[in-house]
Structure formats: C-alpha cells, structure tokens
mmCIF file of C-alpha atoms and ligand atoms in Angstrom:
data_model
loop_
_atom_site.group_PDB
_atom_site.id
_atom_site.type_symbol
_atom_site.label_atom_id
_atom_site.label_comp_id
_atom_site.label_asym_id
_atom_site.label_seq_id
_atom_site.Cartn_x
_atom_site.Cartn_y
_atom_site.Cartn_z
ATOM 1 C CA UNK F 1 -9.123 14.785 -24.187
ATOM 2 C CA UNK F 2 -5.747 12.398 -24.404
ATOM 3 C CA UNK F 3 -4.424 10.965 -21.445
ATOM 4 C CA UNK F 4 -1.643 13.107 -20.510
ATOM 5 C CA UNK F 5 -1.007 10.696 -17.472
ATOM 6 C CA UNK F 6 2.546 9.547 -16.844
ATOM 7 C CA UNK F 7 3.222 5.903 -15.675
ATOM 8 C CA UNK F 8 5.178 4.777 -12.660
ATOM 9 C CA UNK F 9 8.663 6.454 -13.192
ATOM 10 C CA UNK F 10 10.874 3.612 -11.927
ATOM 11 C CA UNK F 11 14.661 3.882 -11.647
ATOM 12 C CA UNK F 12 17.037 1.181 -13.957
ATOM 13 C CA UNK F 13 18.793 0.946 -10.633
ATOM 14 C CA UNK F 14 15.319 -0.553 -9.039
ATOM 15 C CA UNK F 15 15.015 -3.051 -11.459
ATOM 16 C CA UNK F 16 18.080 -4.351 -12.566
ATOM 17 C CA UNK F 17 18.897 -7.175 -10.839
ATOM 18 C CA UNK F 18 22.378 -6.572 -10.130
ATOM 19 C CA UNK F 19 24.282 -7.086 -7.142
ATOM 20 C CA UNK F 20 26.959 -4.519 -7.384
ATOM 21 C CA UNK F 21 24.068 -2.295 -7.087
ATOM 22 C CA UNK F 22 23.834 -0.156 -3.746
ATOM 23 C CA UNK F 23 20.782 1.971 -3.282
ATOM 24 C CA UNK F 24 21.571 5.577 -1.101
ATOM 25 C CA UNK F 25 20.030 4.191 1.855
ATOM 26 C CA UNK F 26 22.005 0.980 1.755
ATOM 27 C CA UNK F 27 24.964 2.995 1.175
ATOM 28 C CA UNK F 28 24.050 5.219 4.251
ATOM 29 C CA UNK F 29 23.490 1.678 6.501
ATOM 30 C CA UNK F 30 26.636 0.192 5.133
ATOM 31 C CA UNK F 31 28.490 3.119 6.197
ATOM 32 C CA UNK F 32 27.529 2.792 9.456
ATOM 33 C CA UNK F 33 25.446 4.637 11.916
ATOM 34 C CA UNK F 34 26.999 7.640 12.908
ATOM 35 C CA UNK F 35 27.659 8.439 9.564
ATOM 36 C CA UNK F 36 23.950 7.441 8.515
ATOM 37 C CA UNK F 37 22.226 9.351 10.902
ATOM 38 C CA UNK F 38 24.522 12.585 9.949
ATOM 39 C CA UNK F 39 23.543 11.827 6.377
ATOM 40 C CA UNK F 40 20.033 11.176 6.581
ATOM 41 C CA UNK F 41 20.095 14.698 9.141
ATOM 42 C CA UNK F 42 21.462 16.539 6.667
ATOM 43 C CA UNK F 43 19.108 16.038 3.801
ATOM 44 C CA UNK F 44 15.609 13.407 5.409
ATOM 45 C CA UNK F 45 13.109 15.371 6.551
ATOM 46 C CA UNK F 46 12.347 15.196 10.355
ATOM 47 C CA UNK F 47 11.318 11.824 11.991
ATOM 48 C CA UNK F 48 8.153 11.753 13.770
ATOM 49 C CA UNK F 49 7.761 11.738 17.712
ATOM 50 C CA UNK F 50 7.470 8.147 17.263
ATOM 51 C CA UNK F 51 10.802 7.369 16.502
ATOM 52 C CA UNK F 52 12.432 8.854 19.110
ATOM 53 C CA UNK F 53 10.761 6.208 21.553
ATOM 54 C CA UNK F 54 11.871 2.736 21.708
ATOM 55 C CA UNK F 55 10.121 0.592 19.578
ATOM 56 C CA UNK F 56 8.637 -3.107 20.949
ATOM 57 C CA UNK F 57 8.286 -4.649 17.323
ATOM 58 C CA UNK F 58 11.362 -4.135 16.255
ATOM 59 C CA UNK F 59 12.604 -7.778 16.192
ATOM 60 C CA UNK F 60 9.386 -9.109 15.226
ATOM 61 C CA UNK F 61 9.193 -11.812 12.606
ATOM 62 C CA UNK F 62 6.413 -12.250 9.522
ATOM 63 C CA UNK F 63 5.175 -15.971 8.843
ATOM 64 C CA UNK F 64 8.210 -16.770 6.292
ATOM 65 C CA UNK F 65 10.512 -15.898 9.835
ATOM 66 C CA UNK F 66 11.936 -12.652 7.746
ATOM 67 C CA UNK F 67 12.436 -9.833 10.338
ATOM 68 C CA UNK F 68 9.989 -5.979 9.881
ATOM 69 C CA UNK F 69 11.569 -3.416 8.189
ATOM 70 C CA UNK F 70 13.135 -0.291 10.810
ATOM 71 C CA UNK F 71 10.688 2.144 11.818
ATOM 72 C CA UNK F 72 12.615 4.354 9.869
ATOM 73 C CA UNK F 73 12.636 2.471 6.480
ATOM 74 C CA UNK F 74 9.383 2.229 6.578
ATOM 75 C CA UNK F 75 8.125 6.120 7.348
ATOM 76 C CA UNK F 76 11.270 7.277 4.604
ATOM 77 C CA UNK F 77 10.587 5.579 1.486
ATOM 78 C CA UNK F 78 7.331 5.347 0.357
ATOM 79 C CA UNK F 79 4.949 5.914 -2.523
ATOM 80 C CA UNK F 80 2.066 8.001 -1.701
ATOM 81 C CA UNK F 81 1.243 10.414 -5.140
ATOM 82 C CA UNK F 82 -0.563 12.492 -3.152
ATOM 83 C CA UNK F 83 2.310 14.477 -1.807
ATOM 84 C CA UNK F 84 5.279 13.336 -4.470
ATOM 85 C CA UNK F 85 6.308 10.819 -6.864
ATOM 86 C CA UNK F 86 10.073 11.009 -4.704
ATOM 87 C CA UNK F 87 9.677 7.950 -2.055
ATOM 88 C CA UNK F 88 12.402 9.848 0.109
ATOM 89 C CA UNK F 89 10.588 13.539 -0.134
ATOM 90 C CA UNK F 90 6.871 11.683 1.398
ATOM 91 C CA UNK F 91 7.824 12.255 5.301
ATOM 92 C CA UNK F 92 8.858 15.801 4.658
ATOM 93 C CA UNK F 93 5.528 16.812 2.552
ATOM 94 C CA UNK F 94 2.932 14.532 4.477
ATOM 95 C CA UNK F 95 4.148 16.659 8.309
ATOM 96 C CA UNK F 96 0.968 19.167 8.384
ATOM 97 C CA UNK F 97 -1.567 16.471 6.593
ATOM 98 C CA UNK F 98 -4.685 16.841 9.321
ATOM 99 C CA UNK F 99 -5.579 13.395 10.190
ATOM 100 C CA UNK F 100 -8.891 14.896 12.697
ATOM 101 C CA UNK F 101 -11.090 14.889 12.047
ATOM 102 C CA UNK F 102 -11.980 12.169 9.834
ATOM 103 C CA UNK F 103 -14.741 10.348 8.406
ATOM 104 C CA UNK F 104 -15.001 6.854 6.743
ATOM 105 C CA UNK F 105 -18.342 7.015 4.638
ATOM 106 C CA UNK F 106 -19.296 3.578 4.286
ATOM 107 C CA UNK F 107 -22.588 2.671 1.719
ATOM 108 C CA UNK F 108 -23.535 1.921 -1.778
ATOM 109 C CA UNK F 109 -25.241 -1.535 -1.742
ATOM 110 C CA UNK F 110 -25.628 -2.120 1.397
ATOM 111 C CA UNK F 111 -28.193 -2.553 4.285
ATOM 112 C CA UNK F 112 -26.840 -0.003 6.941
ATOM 113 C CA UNK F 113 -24.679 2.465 5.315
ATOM 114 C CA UNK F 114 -22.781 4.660 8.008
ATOM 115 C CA UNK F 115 -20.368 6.772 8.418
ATOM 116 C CA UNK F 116 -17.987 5.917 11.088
ATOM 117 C CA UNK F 117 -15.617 8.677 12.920
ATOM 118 C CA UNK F 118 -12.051 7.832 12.845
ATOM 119 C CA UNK F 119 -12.548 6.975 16.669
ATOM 120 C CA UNK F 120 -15.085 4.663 16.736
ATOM 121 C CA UNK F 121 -13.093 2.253 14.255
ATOM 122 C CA UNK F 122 -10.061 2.185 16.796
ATOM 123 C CA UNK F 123 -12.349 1.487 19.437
ATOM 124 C CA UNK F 124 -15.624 -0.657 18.321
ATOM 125 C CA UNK F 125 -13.038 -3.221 16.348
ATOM 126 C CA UNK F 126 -11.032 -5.224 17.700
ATOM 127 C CA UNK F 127 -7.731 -4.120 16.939
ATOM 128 C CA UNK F 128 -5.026 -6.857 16.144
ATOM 129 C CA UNK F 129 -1.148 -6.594 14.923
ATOM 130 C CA UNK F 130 -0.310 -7.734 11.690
ATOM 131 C CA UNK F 131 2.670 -8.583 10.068
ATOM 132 C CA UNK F 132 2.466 -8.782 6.192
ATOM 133 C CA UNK F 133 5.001 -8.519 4.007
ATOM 134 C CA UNK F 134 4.321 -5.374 1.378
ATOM 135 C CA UNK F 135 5.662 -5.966 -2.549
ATOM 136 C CA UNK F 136 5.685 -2.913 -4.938
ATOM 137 C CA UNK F 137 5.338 -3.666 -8.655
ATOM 138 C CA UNK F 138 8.152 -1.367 -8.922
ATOM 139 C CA UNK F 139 10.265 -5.211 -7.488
ATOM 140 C CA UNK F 140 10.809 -3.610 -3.805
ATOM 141 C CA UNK F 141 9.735 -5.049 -0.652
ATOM 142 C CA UNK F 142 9.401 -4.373 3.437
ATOM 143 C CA UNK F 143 8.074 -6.146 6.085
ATOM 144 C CA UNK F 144 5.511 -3.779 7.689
ATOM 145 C CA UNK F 145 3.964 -4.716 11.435
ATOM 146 C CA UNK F 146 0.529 -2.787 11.513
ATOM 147 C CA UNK F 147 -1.936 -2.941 13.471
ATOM 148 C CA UNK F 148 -5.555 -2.609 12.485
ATOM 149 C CA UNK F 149 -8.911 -4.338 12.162
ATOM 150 C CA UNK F 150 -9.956 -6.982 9.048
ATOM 151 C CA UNK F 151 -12.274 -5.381 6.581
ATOM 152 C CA UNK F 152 -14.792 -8.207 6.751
ATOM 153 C CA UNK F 153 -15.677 -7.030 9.942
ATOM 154 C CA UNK F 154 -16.065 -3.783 8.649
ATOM 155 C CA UNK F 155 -18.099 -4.694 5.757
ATOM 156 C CA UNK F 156 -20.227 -6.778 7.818
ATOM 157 C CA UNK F 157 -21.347 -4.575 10.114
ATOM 158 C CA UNK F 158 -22.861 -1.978 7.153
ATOM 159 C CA UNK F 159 -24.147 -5.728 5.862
ATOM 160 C CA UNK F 160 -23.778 -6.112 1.933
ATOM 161 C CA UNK F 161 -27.045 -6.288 -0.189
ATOM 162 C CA UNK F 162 -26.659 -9.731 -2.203
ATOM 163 C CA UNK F 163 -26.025 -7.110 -5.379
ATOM 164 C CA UNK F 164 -23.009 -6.437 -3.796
ATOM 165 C CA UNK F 165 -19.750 -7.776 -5.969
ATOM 166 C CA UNK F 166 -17.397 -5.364 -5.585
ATOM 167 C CA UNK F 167 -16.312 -3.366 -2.580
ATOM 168 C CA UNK F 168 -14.545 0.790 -4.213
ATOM 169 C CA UNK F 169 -12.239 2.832 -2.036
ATOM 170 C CA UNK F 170 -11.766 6.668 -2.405
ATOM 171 C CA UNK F 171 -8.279 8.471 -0.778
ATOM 172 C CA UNK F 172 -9.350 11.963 0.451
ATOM 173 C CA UNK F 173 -8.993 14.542 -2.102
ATOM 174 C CA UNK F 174 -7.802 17.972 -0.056
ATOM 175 C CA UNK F 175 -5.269 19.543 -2.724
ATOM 176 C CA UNK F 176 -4.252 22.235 -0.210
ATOM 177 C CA UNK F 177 -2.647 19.797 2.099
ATOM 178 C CA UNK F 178 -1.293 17.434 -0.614
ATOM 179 C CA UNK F 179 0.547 19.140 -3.255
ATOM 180 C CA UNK F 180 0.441 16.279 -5.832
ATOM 181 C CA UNK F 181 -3.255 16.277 -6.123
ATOM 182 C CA UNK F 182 -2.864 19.604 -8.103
ATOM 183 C CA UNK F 183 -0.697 17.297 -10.689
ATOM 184 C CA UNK F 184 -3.042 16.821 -14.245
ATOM 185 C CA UNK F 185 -0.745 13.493 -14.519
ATOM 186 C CA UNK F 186 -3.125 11.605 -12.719
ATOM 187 C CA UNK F 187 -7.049 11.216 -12.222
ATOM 188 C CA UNK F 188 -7.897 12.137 -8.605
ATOM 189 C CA UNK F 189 -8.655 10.876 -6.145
ATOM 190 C CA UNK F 190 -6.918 7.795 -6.071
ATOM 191 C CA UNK F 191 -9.506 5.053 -5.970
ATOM 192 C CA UNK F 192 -8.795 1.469 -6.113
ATOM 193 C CA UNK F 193 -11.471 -1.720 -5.767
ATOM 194 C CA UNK F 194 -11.425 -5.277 -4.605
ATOM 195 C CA UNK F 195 -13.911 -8.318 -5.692
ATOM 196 C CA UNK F 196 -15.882 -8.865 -2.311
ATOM 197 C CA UNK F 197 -14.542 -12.332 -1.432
ATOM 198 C CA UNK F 198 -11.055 -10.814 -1.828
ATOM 199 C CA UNK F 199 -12.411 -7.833 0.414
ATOM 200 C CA UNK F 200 -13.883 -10.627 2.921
ATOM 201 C CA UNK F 201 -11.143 -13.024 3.044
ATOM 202 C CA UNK F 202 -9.127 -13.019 6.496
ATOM 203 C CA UNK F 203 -6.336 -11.125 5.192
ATOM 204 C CA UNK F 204 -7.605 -8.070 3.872
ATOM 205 C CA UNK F 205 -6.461 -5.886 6.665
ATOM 206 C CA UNK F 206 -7.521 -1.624 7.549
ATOM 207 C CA UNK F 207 -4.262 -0.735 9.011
ATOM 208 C CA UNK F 208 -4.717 1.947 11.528
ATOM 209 C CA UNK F 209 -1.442 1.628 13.453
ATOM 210 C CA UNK F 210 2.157 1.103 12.545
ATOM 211 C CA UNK F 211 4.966 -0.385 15.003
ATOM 212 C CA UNK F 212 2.406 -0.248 17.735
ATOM 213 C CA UNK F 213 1.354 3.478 17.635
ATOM 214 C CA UNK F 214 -0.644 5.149 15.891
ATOM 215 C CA UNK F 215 -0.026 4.856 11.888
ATOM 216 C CA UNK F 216 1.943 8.187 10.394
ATOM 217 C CA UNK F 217 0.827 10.546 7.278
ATOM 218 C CA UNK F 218 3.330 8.877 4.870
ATOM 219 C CA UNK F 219 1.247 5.640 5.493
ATOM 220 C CA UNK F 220 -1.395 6.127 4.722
ATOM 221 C CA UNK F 221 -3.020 7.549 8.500
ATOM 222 C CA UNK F 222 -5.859 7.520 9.878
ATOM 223 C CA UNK F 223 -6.705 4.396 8.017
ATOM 224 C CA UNK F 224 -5.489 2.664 4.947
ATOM 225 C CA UNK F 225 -6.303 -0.916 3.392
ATOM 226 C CA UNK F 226 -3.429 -3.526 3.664
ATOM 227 C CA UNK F 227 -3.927 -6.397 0.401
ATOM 228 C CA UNK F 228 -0.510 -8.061 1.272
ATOM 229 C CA UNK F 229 -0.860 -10.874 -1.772
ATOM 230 C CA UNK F 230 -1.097 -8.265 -4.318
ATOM 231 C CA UNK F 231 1.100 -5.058 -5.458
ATOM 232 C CA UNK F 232 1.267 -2.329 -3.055
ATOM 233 C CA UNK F 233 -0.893 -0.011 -5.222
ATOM 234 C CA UNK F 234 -3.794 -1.955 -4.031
ATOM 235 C CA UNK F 235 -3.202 -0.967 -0.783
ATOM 236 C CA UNK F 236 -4.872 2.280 -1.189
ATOM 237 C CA UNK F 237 -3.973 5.414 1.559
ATOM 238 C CA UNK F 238 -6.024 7.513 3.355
ATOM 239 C CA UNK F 239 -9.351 6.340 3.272
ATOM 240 C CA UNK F 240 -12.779 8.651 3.003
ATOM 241 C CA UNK F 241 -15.471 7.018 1.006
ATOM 242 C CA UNK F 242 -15.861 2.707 1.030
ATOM 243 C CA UNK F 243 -18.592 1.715 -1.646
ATOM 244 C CA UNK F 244 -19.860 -1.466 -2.466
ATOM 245 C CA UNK F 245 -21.050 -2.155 -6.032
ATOM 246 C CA UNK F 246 -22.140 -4.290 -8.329
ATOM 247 C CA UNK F 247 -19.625 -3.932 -11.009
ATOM 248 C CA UNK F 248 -15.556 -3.839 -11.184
ATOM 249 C CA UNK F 249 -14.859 -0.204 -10.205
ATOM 250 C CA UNK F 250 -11.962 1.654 -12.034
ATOM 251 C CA UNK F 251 -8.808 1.938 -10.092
ATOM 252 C CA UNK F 252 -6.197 4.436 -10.829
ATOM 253 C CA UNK F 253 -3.586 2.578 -12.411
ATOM 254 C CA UNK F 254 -5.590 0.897 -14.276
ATOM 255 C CA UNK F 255 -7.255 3.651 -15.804
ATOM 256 C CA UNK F 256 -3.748 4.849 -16.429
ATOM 257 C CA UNK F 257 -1.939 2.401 -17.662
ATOM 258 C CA UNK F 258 -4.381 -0.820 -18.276
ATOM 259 C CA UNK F 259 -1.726 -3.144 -19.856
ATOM 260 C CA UNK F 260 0.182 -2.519 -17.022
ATOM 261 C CA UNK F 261 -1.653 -2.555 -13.970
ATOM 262 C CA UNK F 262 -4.550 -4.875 -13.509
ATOM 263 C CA UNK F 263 -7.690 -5.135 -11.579
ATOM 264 C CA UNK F 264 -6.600 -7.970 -10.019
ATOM 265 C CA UNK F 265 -2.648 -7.140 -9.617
ATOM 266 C CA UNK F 266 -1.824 -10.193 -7.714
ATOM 267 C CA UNK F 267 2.040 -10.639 -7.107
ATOM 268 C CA UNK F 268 2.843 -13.169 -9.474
ATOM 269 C CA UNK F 269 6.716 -13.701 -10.275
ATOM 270 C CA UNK F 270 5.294 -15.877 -13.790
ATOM 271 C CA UNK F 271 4.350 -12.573 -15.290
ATOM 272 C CA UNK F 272 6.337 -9.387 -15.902
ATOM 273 C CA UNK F 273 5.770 -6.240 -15.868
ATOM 274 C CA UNK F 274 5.945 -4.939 -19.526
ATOM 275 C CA UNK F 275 8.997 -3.019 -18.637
ATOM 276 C CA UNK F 276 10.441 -5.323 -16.032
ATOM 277 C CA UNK F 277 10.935 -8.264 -14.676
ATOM 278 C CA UNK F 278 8.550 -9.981 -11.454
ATOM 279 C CA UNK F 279 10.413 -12.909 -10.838
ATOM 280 C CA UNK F 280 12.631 -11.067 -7.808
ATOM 281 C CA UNK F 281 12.462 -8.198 -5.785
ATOM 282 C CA UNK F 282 14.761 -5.892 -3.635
ATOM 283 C CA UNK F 283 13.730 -6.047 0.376
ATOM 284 C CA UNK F 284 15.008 -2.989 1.308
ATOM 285 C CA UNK F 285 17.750 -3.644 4.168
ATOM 286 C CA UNK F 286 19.192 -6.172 2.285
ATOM 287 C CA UNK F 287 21.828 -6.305 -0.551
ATOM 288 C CA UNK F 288 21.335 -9.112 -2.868
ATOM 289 C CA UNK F 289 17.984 -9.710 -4.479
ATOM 290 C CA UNK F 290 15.489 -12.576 -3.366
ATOM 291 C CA UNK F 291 12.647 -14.353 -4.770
ATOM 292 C CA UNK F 292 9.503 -12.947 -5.436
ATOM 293 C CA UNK F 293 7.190 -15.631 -3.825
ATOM 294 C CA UNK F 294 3.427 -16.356 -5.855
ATOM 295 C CA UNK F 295 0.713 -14.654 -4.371
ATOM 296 C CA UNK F 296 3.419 -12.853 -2.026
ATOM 297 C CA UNK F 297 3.646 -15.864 0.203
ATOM 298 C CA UNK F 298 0.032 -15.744 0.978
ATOM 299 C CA UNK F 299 -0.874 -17.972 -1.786
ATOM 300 C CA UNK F 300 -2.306 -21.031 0.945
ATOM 301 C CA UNK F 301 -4.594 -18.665 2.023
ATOM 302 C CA UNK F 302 -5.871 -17.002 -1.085
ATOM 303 C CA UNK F 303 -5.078 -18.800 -4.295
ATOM 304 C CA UNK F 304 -8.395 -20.659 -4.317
ATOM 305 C CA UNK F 305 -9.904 -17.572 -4.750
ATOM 306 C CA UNK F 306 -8.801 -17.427 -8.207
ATOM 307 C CA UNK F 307 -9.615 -20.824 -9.437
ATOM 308 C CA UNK F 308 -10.488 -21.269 -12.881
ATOM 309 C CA UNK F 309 -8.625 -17.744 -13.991
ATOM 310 C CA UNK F 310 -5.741 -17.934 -16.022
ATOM 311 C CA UNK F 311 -2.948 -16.535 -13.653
ATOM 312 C CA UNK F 312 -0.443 -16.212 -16.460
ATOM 313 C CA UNK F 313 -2.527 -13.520 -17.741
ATOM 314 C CA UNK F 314 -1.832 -9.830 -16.442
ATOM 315 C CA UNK F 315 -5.015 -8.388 -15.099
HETATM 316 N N1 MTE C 401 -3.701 7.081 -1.956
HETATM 317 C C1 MTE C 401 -2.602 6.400 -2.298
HETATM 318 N N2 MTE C 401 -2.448 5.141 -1.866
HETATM 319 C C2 MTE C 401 -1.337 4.442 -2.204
HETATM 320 C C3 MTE C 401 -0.348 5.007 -3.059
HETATM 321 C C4 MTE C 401 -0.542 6.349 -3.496
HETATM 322 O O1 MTE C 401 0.282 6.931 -4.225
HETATM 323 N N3 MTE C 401 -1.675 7.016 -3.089
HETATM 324 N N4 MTE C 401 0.747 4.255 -3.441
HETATM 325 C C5 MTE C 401 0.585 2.793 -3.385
HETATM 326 C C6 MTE C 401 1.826 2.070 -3.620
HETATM 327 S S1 MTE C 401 2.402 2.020 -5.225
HETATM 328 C C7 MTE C 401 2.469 1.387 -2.621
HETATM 329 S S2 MTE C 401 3.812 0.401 -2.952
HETATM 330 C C8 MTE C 401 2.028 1.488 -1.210
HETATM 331 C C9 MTE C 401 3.177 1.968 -0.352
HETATM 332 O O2 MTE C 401 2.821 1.965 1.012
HETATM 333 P P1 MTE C 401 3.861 2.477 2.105
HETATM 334 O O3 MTE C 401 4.374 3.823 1.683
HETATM 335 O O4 MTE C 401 3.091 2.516 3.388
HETATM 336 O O5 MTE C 401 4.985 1.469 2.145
HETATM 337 O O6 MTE C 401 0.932 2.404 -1.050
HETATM 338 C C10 MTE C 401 -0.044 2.337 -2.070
HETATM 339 N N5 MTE C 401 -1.182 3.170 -1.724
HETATM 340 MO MO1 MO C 402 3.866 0.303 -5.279
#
C-alpha cells in the first residue's frame, strides 16, 4: 500500500521570518486584556479548573533567564494529532480524555519489567520542577515549567539488560476518546524512541505536572516524556507502553516523512528543515523572532553525546 500520510501542515505565516507578522493570539494580547479574554471566550474552548486559581510559577525563569510561557499559552496551542492537527482546537477536543485509570507498561530487555499505576509514579519518584524550554520543528517555542521525575530513574528501577540500546515509547491508542486516531494520515499509535544514554542523561524528563498541578489532557497527562534539546515531536504524549530494545525503533515522523524528521531530531539551527528554515524561531508571547540556540541551549549538557556524528547531517 502507498503512504497516504500527510506531513506537518505548517502555516507560511509560522515560518516566515517577518516581523510585520502578528499571529491571532498576539493580536488578541496586543489588544489588550479585556478585549482578549472576550475574544478568546467567544471562540477557545473552556479553560481548565486550573486556570482559574492563581498560579505560583508564573514569573519563573528557565536557565537562559527567559520567563515560562502563561498557563494559558501553554494549554491553547499545542500539537497533539491525537485529537487535531488545529493547535487552538486541542483544549476543546482533549476535555473528556480519561486520564484513570492508567497504566505505564514498562519491559522489553530488561531485568524487572513492571507495570506501574499512574499513582505510584507520582508518589515512589521523587518529583522535581523543571523548566525547559520546548522548540517545535515547525520554528515555535515556549517555556514550559513541569514538574515530573527523570527517566533514568525510571529505567533504572526495571534495570536494563546490557542488550538494551534503545529505550521505544507507545501514546495510548483509544480512538473513541481521540478523534484523530481514526485519521488513515498517520500510523497509530504515535511511537517515538531515544538511544539509552540520551534516555539516561539528566535531562530526559517524564513530565507529570504542569505549573505546579497536575499536567492537563492537551499535554500530554498523566505522563508524557520531556527531550528539551531536541524538536518537540520527541516529546511523545500520553504514555502506555515503555520498551527497551536493542535496535533504533521507528518513530512516527520518521516513518512518515524520513528526509524530514530524524531519529535523532536534535535542534540544530545549521540545518534546515527541507521546507524551512532552523536558524530562528517564534517564542510565542513575543513579536520579533530570536535565535534558535544549538542543541536548544542544552548543548553543555548533551553535545558530548554525539561526538564523532556529523551534526550537519539531518537525522
Ligand atoms: N502522542 C503525541 N505526542 C506528541 C505530539 C502528538 O501529536 N502526539 N506532538 C508533538 C509535538 S510536534 C510537539 S511540538 C509537542 C507539543 O507539546 P505541547 O502541546 O505540550 O506544547 O508534543 C509532541 N508530542
Ligand atoms: Mo512540534
């Protein structure tokens, strides 16, 4: 059968860097509140409970010193397939997605494989706040504050065989709750894979909270992984089924589009997208374009793990 699968559609207005260029939602902010909030009333699909209370994190500042995204930006525009390919239409379609119960099946090559309820990974591990910094290949950015546990610790509790390589994640598949999955565009469930030091370095985050509550449908709840040096598609939603292998596991955009999205997909602003240009990105909030930042700013902390490859490659 030939792939009938359709690649990211991404607006001109997304990637052209120009600065006359005003997206809807910077419109709305530029306008000013009142107006915004009548706007965004009108035709945004209800916030979540979480909104309405006030919100600690809200001046919080990543490593670089740039400030997190509003609670708001970050539960209205987002990419999650599953429900739509329209970033503003997620919130609306994800309300009814049952998070309980849930189930993280962990196994594959390793020692103790075990499936964990959702509520013994917010209680056994430690949970810690994280800032990171989240860049779509589509050139958009946010500053996200989640909080969460680090997969290592994950990983090493189930204890890796030394066959181990790879580490494969698996979204839920329930096509009655998420109307996208009955799309024949694209090859569900979304899966997506890491190398294991990538999945063991300190970074590599499972982001079960968001602003200090508990993390919302749209992203990615009960439990998502957080890759903050590479594109957000990496950063798979939603997580059932964690496998570790001894060989690179397809990912979904890959299998899609291989020329375009890599294995590796590490933010690099050297090497376009086919269709686009890397080298800057849109942080939503903001009106002029900045610098898209190797590695996504976390190069000091990652780069070595890619010694020896040749990064102006796209893999
Ligand atoms: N299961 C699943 N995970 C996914 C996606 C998706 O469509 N389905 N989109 C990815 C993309 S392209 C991005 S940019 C981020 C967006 O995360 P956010 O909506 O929390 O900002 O989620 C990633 N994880
Ligand atoms: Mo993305």
């Amino acid at each position: 059968m030939t792939h009938l699968y359709k690649s990211i559609p991404v607006r001109s207005s997304e990637i052209t860097p120009k600065h006359e260029y005003f997206s809807r939602r910077d419109f709305i902010k530029a306008t000013g509140l009142i107006a915004g909030s009548m706007a965004l009333a009108a035709c945004a699909p209800a916030m979540p409970a979480a909104a309405a209370k006030p919100l600690p994190t809200s001046d919080a500042k990543d490593d670089k010193g740039d400030t997190v995204n509003t609670f708001e930006d970050i539960t209205n525009y987002n990419n999650y397939y599953e429900f739509t390919t329209d970033k503003q239409g997620v919130a609306g379609l994800a309300k009814d997605f049952k998070l309980s119960p849930w189930t993280v099946e962990v196994g594959g090559l390793v020692k103790k494989p075990k499936t964990f309820g959702i509520e013994d990974l917010t209680k056994k591990f430690t949970q810690e706040e994280r800032i990171y910094r989240l860049r779509c290949v589509e050139a958009w950015s946010m500053v996200i504050p989640w909080s969460g546990f680090t997969l290592a610790s994950l990983l090493k509790m189930v204890e890796p065989t030394s066959a181990a390589k790879y580490v494969r994640f698996e979204t839920v598949y329930r096509p009655e709750e998420m109307p996208g999955q009955k799309s024949p565009f694209y090859p569900w469930p979304y899966q997506e894979g890491l190398r294991l030091d990538e999945a063991m370095n300190d970074l590599t985050f499972l982001a079960t909270g968001l602003y200090g509550e508990p993390n919302v449908a749209q992203n990615g709840a009960p439990i998502r992984l957080v890759v903050p040096w590479k594109y957000g598609f990496k950063s798979i939603k939603s997580i059932v089924k964690i496998e570790l292998v001894a060989k690179e596991p397809a990912t979904m955009w890959k299998s899609i589009a291989a020329n375009e999205y890599g294995f590796y997909a590490n933010v690099n602003p050297a090497v376009d997208h086919p269709r686009w240009s890397q080298s800057t990105e849109r942080r939503i909030g903001e009106f002029s374009r900045r610098s898209t930042l190797p590695f996504n700013g976390y190069g000091e902390q990652v780069a070595h793990l890619y010694k020896g490859m040749n990064l102006s490659k796209n893999y």
